[in-house]
Amino acid sequence: MPVSPDMAEDLASAVSTLYEAAELALIERVTKALAEGLDSPLWTALKLQSIGQVRTAIEDIIAALQSNATGAIHSAVAEAYNRGTQAAVVELGAVAPTVAAIPAGTRAVDRLAAALVQETSATHTRILRTGMDVYRHTVAEATSAPLLGTSTRREAAERSLARFADRGVTGFVDRAGRAWNLTSYTEMATRSALGRAAVQAHTDQLASVGVDLVRVSDAPEECERCRPWEGKVLRREGAEGAGTVEVEHATEDGEMVTVRVAGSLPEARAAGLMHPNCRHSISIYLPGVTQPAPPKADRTRATYEQSQQQRYLERQVRAWKRKAAGAIDDDKKAKANAKVRAYQGRIRTLTAETGLPRKSHREQIGSGAAR
């Protein structure tokens, strides 16, 4: 069967949910620490005395995250690699029934997992810094506001915590210069890594039996980056650029076939093919056997823009869950929870109208999330 980053997408939730839960726990812990005794005249002094306790609590959240995420990452990468391998075995079995899977690429799995652990672990320092910065800033703002006559201590604290809940943990920038918050960044990084693991396993398996050409599917919901490669034949590796190659017929010994190739798979991926959210797949191209790609059919599924609308609504669900976690009073928490339900309703409507699959795990913050 063809391989696609999409085939490992469900595995990413095991990792991203841990980071979502950690972010929510951070917001809840800082909010609770600041809300305690908020109306006491000794509040400022008590909060300054508690800085060490708050730091320890945040470090405990990070330690638990580090421990759980490392194991989850290794398991997810190994399973993604296994799925890619099995996909190739199924494809090859259709033309060579005796083909068996090559031994699991332990080094490849370890390398991919270690890279993802390093990338996600780099966010942990930011978690601690953000939590402590918000705590100190809120104490300062809530202390000075009454003295300046601009607002009450409670109002100032609510404003500061609302900004924190709205943003979450931020400050992450990808290679393209795009800014992300913690949960979106780790989800993107994890899904990218697992997609790479599945595709690499597939191509490793093809390389082991000498298959040099692959073909890109014609997928619904395609974007501008992927569209140029749809239906094209690519070299599994090697030289970039379009051209023709003379290769032996897949089933007729000695018969040569001329194949038009659009470039190499690494070249296409560098140009954006198989990015996160990509729905394209890669399959074996057998010279003289694989039929030309059929004409593009009328779209019966959702457009790429509609899939991005779903992603937006999912982000709103998570954002309002963060706001509920950062609310000091019950009324604001109830209003935030109502927003969560409203956006979830919009997702249900969109998926019903377009046929897009609903991915509830992408709406989850984690255990303890406001429902």
Coordinates of C-alpha atoms in Angstrom, one line a residue:
M1 CA 0.0 0.0 0.0
P2 CA 1.2 3.6 -0.6
V3 CA 2.9 5.5 2.2
S4 CA 1.9 9.0 3.4
P5 CA 2.7 11.2 6.4
D6 CA -1.1 10.9 7.2
M7 CA -0.7 7.2 8.0
A8 CA 1.2 8.1 11.2
E9 CA -0.8 11.2 12.2
D10 CA -2.8 9.5 14.9
L11 CA 0.4 8.5 16.7
A12 CA 1.3 12.2 17.2
S13 CA -1.5 12.7 19.6
A14 CA 0.2 10.5 22.2
V15 CA 3.0 13.1 22.3
S16 CA 1.2 16.3 21.6
T17 CA -1.4 15.6 24.3
L18 CA 1.3 15.4 26.9
Y19 CA 2.4 19.0 26.0
E20 CA -1.1 20.2 25.9
A21 CA -1.7 18.8 29.3
A22 CA 1.6 20.3 30.6
E23 CA 0.6 23.8 29.3
L24 CA -2.8 23.5 30.9
A25 CA -1.3 22.4 34.2
L26 CA 1.1 25.4 34.1
I27 CA -1.7 27.8 33.5
E28 CA -3.8 26.2 36.3
R29 CA -0.9 26.1 38.7
V30 CA 0.1 29.8 38.2
T31 CA -3.5 30.9 38.4
K32 CA -4.2 29.0 41.6
A33 CA -1.0 30.3 43.2
L34 CA -2.0 33.9 42.4
A35 CA -5.7 33.6 43.3
E36 CA -5.0 32.3 46.8
G37 CA -5.6 35.1 49.3
L38 CA -6.1 37.7 46.5
D39 CA -8.2 40.0 48.7
S40 CA -5.7 39.8 51.7
P41 CA -3.8 43.0 52.5
L42 CA -0.7 40.7 52.8
W43 CA -1.1 39.3 49.3
T44 CA 1.9 40.9 47.7
A45 CA 4.3 39.8 50.5
L46 CA 2.8 36.3 50.5
K47 CA 3.2 35.9 46.7
L48 CA 6.8 37.1 46.8
Q49 CA 7.6 34.6 49.6
S50 CA 6.0 31.8 47.4
I51 CA 8.2 32.3 44.3
G52 CA 10.4 29.3 45.2
Q53 CA 7.4 27.1 45.7
V54 CA 5.9 28.1 42.4
R55 CA 9.2 27.4 40.6
T56 CA 9.4 24.0 42.2
A57 CA 5.8 23.2 41.1
I58 CA 6.6 24.2 37.5
E59 CA 9.8 22.1 37.5
D60 CA 7.8 19.1 38.7
I61 CA 5.4 19.6 35.7
I62 CA 8.4 19.7 33.4
A63 CA 10.1 16.7 34.9
A64 CA 6.9 14.6 34.5
L65 CA 6.6 15.9 30.9
Q66 CA 10.2 15.0 30.1
S67 CA 9.8 11.5 31.5
N68 CA 6.6 10.7 29.8
A69 CA 7.3 12.4 26.4
T70 CA 10.6 10.6 25.9
G71 CA 9.0 7.2 26.1
A72 CA 6.0 8.3 24.0
I73 CA 8.3 9.7 21.3
H74 CA 10.3 6.5 21.0
S75 CA 7.2 4.3 20.8
A76 CA 5.5 6.6 18.3
V77 CA 8.6 6.8 16.0
A78 CA 9.0 3.0 16.1
E79 CA 5.4 2.4 15.2
A80 CA 5.5 5.0 12.4
Y81 CA 8.6 3.3 11.0
N82 CA 6.9 -0.1 11.2
R83 CA 3.8 1.2 9.4
G84 CA 6.0 2.5 6.6
T85 CA 7.8 -0.8 6.3
Q86 CA 4.6 -2.8 6.2
A87 CA 3.1 -0.5 3.6
A88 CA 6.1 -1.3 1.3
V89 CA 5.9 -5.0 2.0
V90 CA 2.2 -5.0 1.0
E91 CA 3.0 -3.1 -2.2
L92 CA 6.0 -5.3 -3.1
G93 CA 4.0 -8.5 -2.3
A94 CA 1.6 -7.8 -5.2
V95 CA 4.5 -8.3 -7.7
A96 CA 6.9 -10.3 -5.6
P97 CA 5.1 -12.5 -3.1
T98 CA 8.3 -13.7 -1.5
V99 CA 9.4 -10.3 -0.4
A100 CA 9.6 -10.0 3.4
A101 CA 10.3 -7.0 5.6
I102 CA 13.9 -6.1 6.2
P103 CA 14.8 -6.1 9.9
A104 CA 13.5 -3.0 11.7
G105 CA 15.8 -0.1 11.2
T106 CA 16.9 0.3 14.8
R107 CA 19.5 2.9 14.1
A108 CA 17.1 4.9 11.9
V109 CA 14.4 4.8 14.6
D110 CA 16.8 5.8 17.3
R111 CA 18.2 8.6 15.2
L112 CA 14.7 10.0 14.3
A113 CA 13.5 9.6 17.9
A114 CA 16.6 11.3 19.4
A115 CA 16.2 14.2 17.0
L116 CA 12.5 14.7 18.0
V117 CA 13.3 14.3 21.8
Q118 CA 16.0 17.0 21.4
E119 CA 13.6 19.3 19.5
T120 CA 10.8 19.0 21.9
S121 CA 13.0 19.1 25.0
A122 CA 14.3 22.5 23.9
T123 CA 10.8 23.9 24.7
H124 CA 11.1 23.0 28.4
T125 CA 13.3 25.9 29.4
R126 CA 10.7 28.2 27.8
I127 CA 7.9 26.6 29.9
L128 CA 9.7 27.4 33.1
R129 CA 10.7 30.9 32.0
T130 CA 7.2 31.7 30.9
G131 CA 5.5 30.5 34.1
M132 CA 7.9 32.4 36.3
D133 CA 7.7 35.6 34.2
V134 CA 3.9 35.6 34.2
Y135 CA 3.8 35.0 38.0
R136 CA 6.2 37.9 38.7
H137 CA 4.6 40.2 36.2
T138 CA 1.1 39.5 37.6
V139 CA 2.3 40.2 41.2
A140 CA 3.8 43.5 40.0
E141 CA 0.9 44.6 37.9
A142 CA -1.7 43.7 40.6
T143 CA 0.3 45.5 43.2
S144 CA 0.8 48.7 41.3
A145 CA -2.6 49.1 39.7
P146 CA -4.5 50.0 42.9
L147 CA -1.8 52.5 43.9
L148 CA -2.1 54.2 40.5
G149 CA -5.9 54.2 40.7
T150 CA -6.3 52.4 37.4
S151 CA -8.0 49.2 38.7
T152 CA -8.4 46.9 41.6
R153 CA -5.9 44.2 42.4
R154 CA -8.3 41.5 41.3
E155 CA -9.0 43.2 38.0
A156 CA -5.3 43.7 37.3
A157 CA -4.6 40.0 38.1
E158 CA -7.4 38.9 35.9
R159 CA -6.1 40.9 33.0
S160 CA -2.6 39.5 33.3
L161 CA -3.8 35.9 33.6
A162 CA -6.2 36.3 30.7
R163 CA -3.3 37.4 28.5
F164 CA -1.4 34.4 29.6
A165 CA -4.2 32.0 29.0
D166 CA -4.9 33.6 25.6
R167 CA -1.3 33.1 24.4
G168 CA -0.2 30.1 26.3
V169 CA 3.5 29.4 26.2
T170 CA 4.9 31.2 23.1
G171 CA 8.2 32.1 21.5
F172 CA 8.8 29.1 19.2
V173 CA 9.9 29.7 15.6
D174 CA 10.3 27.1 12.9
R175 CA 12.8 27.0 10.1
A176 CA 10.5 29.0 7.9
G177 CA 10.4 31.8 10.5
R178 CA 6.8 31.1 11.5
A179 CA 5.8 31.7 15.2
W180 CA 4.1 29.0 17.2
N181 CA 2.8 28.4 20.7
L182 CA 3.9 25.4 22.7
T183 CA 1.2 22.9 21.8
S184 CA 1.0 23.8 18.1
Y185 CA 4.8 23.7 17.8
T186 CA 5.2 20.3 19.4
E187 CA 2.3 18.9 17.5
M188 CA 3.8 20.2 14.2
A189 CA 7.3 18.8 15.1
T190 CA 5.9 15.4 16.1
R191 CA 3.7 14.9 13.1
S192 CA 6.6 16.0 10.8
A193 CA 9.0 13.5 12.5
L194 CA 6.5 10.6 12.4
G195 CA 5.7 11.3 8.8
R196 CA 9.4 11.3 7.9
A197 CA 9.8 8.0 9.8
A198 CA 7.0 6.3 7.9
V199 CA 8.3 7.6 4.5
Q200 CA 11.9 6.7 5.3
A201 CA 10.9 3.2 6.3
H202 CA 9.0 2.7 3.0
T203 CA 11.9 4.0 0.9
D204 CA 14.4 1.9 2.9
Q205 CA 12.3 -1.2 2.1
L206 CA 12.2 -0.3 -1.6
A207 CA 15.9 0.3 -1.7
S208 CA 16.6 -3.1 -0.2
V209 CA 15.0 -4.8 -3.3
G210 CA 16.2 -2.3 -5.9
V211 CA 13.1 -0.3 -6.6
D212 CA 14.2 3.1 -7.8
L213 CA 11.1 4.9 -9.0
V214 CA 8.0 6.0 -7.1
R215 CA 4.8 7.9 -8.0
V216 CA 3.0 10.7 -6.1
S217 CA -0.8 10.3 -5.7
D218 CA -3.4 12.8 -6.8
A219 CA -4.9 13.7 -3.4
P220 CA -7.9 15.8 -2.4
E221 CA -7.3 18.9 -0.4
E222 CA -4.0 19.5 -2.1
C223 CA -2.1 22.8 -1.6
E224 CA 0.0 24.9 -3.9
R225 CA 3.3 23.3 -2.7
C226 CA 2.1 19.8 -3.5
R227 CA 0.1 20.4 -6.7
P228 CA 3.2 20.4 -9.1
W229 CA 4.1 16.9 -8.0
E230 CA 0.7 15.3 -8.2
G231 CA 0.7 12.1 -10.3
K232 CA 4.4 12.5 -11.2
V233 CA 7.0 9.8 -11.2
L234 CA 10.1 10.5 -9.1
R235 CA 13.5 8.9 -8.5
R236 CA 13.6 7.4 -5.1
E237 CA 16.9 9.2 -4.6
G238 CA 19.6 10.6 -6.8
A239 CA 19.8 13.5 -9.3
E240 CA 17.3 16.3 -9.2
G241 CA 15.5 17.8 -12.1
A242 CA 13.0 16.5 -14.7
G243 CA 14.1 14.2 -17.5
T244 CA 13.8 10.7 -18.9
V245 CA 15.4 7.4 -17.7
E246 CA 15.9 4.1 -19.4
V247 CA 15.0 1.3 -17.1
E248 CA 14.3 -2.4 -17.4
H249 CA 10.7 -3.5 -17.6
A250 CA 9.4 -4.6 -14.2
T251 CA 8.3 -8.1 -15.4
E252 CA 10.0 -8.6 -18.8
D253 CA 13.7 -9.4 -18.6
G254 CA 15.8 -7.5 -21.0
E255 CA 13.1 -5.2 -22.2
M256 CA 13.9 -1.5 -21.6
V257 CA 11.3 1.2 -20.9
T258 CA 11.6 5.0 -21.2
V259 CA 10.1 6.7 -18.2
R260 CA 9.6 10.5 -17.8
V261 CA 10.5 11.6 -14.2
A262 CA 9.7 15.0 -12.6
G263 CA 12.7 14.9 -10.2
S264 CA 13.7 13.1 -7.1
L265 CA 11.7 12.3 -4.0
P266 CA 14.1 14.3 -1.7
E267 CA 13.8 17.2 -4.2
A268 CA 10.0 17.1 -4.0
R269 CA 10.0 16.9 -0.2
A270 CA 12.4 19.8 0.0
A271 CA 9.9 21.8 -2.1
G272 CA 7.1 21.1 0.3
L273 CA 5.6 17.7 -0.7
M274 CA 4.6 15.6 2.3
H275 CA 4.5 18.6 4.7
P276 CA 2.4 18.3 7.9
N277 CA -1.2 17.9 6.9
C278 CA -0.2 16.6 3.5
R279 CA -2.6 14.0 2.1
H280 CA -0.5 12.8 -0.7
S281 CA 1.0 9.3 -0.7
I282 CA 4.0 7.7 -2.4
S283 CA 3.7 4.3 -4.1
I284 CA 5.9 2.0 -6.1
Y285 CA 6.3 2.8 -9.8
L286 CA 6.9 -0.4 -11.8
P287 CA 8.2 0.4 -15.4
G288 CA 5.9 -1.0 -18.0
V289 CA 3.4 -2.2 -15.5
T290 CA 2.1 0.8 -13.6
Q291 CA -0.6 2.6 -15.5
P292 CA -0.4 6.3 -16.2
A293 CA -2.1 8.5 -13.7
P294 CA -5.8 9.0 -14.6
P295 CA -7.2 12.4 -15.4
K296 CA -8.0 14.5 -12.3
A297 CA -11.5 13.6 -11.2
D298 CA -14.0 16.1 -9.9
R299 CA -13.5 16.9 -6.3
T300 CA -16.0 15.0 -4.0
R301 CA -14.2 15.8 -0.8
A302 CA -13.4 19.0 1.0
T303 CA -11.0 21.6 -0.3
Y304 CA -7.6 22.4 1.2
E305 CA -9.1 25.7 2.4
Q306 CA -11.9 23.9 4.3
S307 CA -9.3 21.6 5.9
Q308 CA -7.5 24.7 7.1
Q309 CA -10.8 26.1 8.5
Q310 CA -11.1 22.9 10.5
R311 CA -7.6 23.5 11.9
Y312 CA -8.5 27.0 12.8
L313 CA -11.6 25.9 14.7
E314 CA -9.6 23.2 16.5
R315 CA -7.1 25.9 17.6
Q316 CA -10.0 28.0 18.9
V317 CA -11.3 25.1 21.0
R318 CA -7.9 24.7 22.6
A319 CA -7.5 28.5 23.1
W320 CA -10.8 28.8 25.0
K321 CA -9.9 25.8 27.1
R322 CA -6.8 27.6 28.1
K323 CA -8.8 30.7 29.0
A324 CA -11.1 28.6 31.1
A325 CA -8.1 27.3 33.0
G326 CA -6.8 30.8 33.5
A327 CA -10.1 32.2 34.8
I328 CA -10.2 33.4 38.4
D329 CA -13.9 33.6 38.8
D330 CA -16.6 31.1 38.0
D331 CA -18.5 33.4 35.6
K332 CA -15.6 33.9 33.3
K333 CA -14.8 30.2 33.4
A334 CA -18.4 29.3 32.5
K335 CA -18.3 31.8 29.6
A336 CA -15.0 30.3 28.3
N337 CA -16.5 26.8 28.5
A338 CA -19.5 28.0 26.5
K339 CA -17.1 29.2 23.8
V340 CA -15.5 25.7 23.8
R341 CA -18.8 24.1 23.1
A342 CA -19.7 26.7 20.5
Y343 CA -16.5 26.0 18.5
Q344 CA -16.9 22.3 18.9
G345 CA -20.4 22.7 17.4
R346 CA -19.0 24.6 14.4
I347 CA -16.5 21.7 13.9
R348 CA -19.4 19.2 13.9
T349 CA -21.2 21.3 11.3
L350 CA -18.1 21.7 9.1
T351 CA -17.3 18.0 9.1
A352 CA -20.9 17.0 8.4
E353 CA -21.1 19.3 5.4
T354 CA -17.7 18.6 3.9
G355 CA -17.0 15.0 4.8
L356 CA -13.8 15.9 6.6
P357 CA -13.0 13.5 9.4
R358 CA -13.3 14.9 12.8
K359 CA -10.1 14.5 14.9
S360 CA -11.2 15.0 18.4
H361 CA -7.7 14.6 19.8
R362 CA -6.7 17.9 18.1
E363 CA -9.3 19.6 20.2
Q364 CA -8.0 18.2 23.5
I365 CA -5.8 20.0 26.0
G366 CA -5.4 16.9 28.1
S367 CA -6.5 15.6 31.5
G368 CA -8.2 18.2 33.6
A369 CA -9.2 20.3 30.5
A370 CA -12.4 22.3 30.8
R371 CA -15.1 20.7 28.9

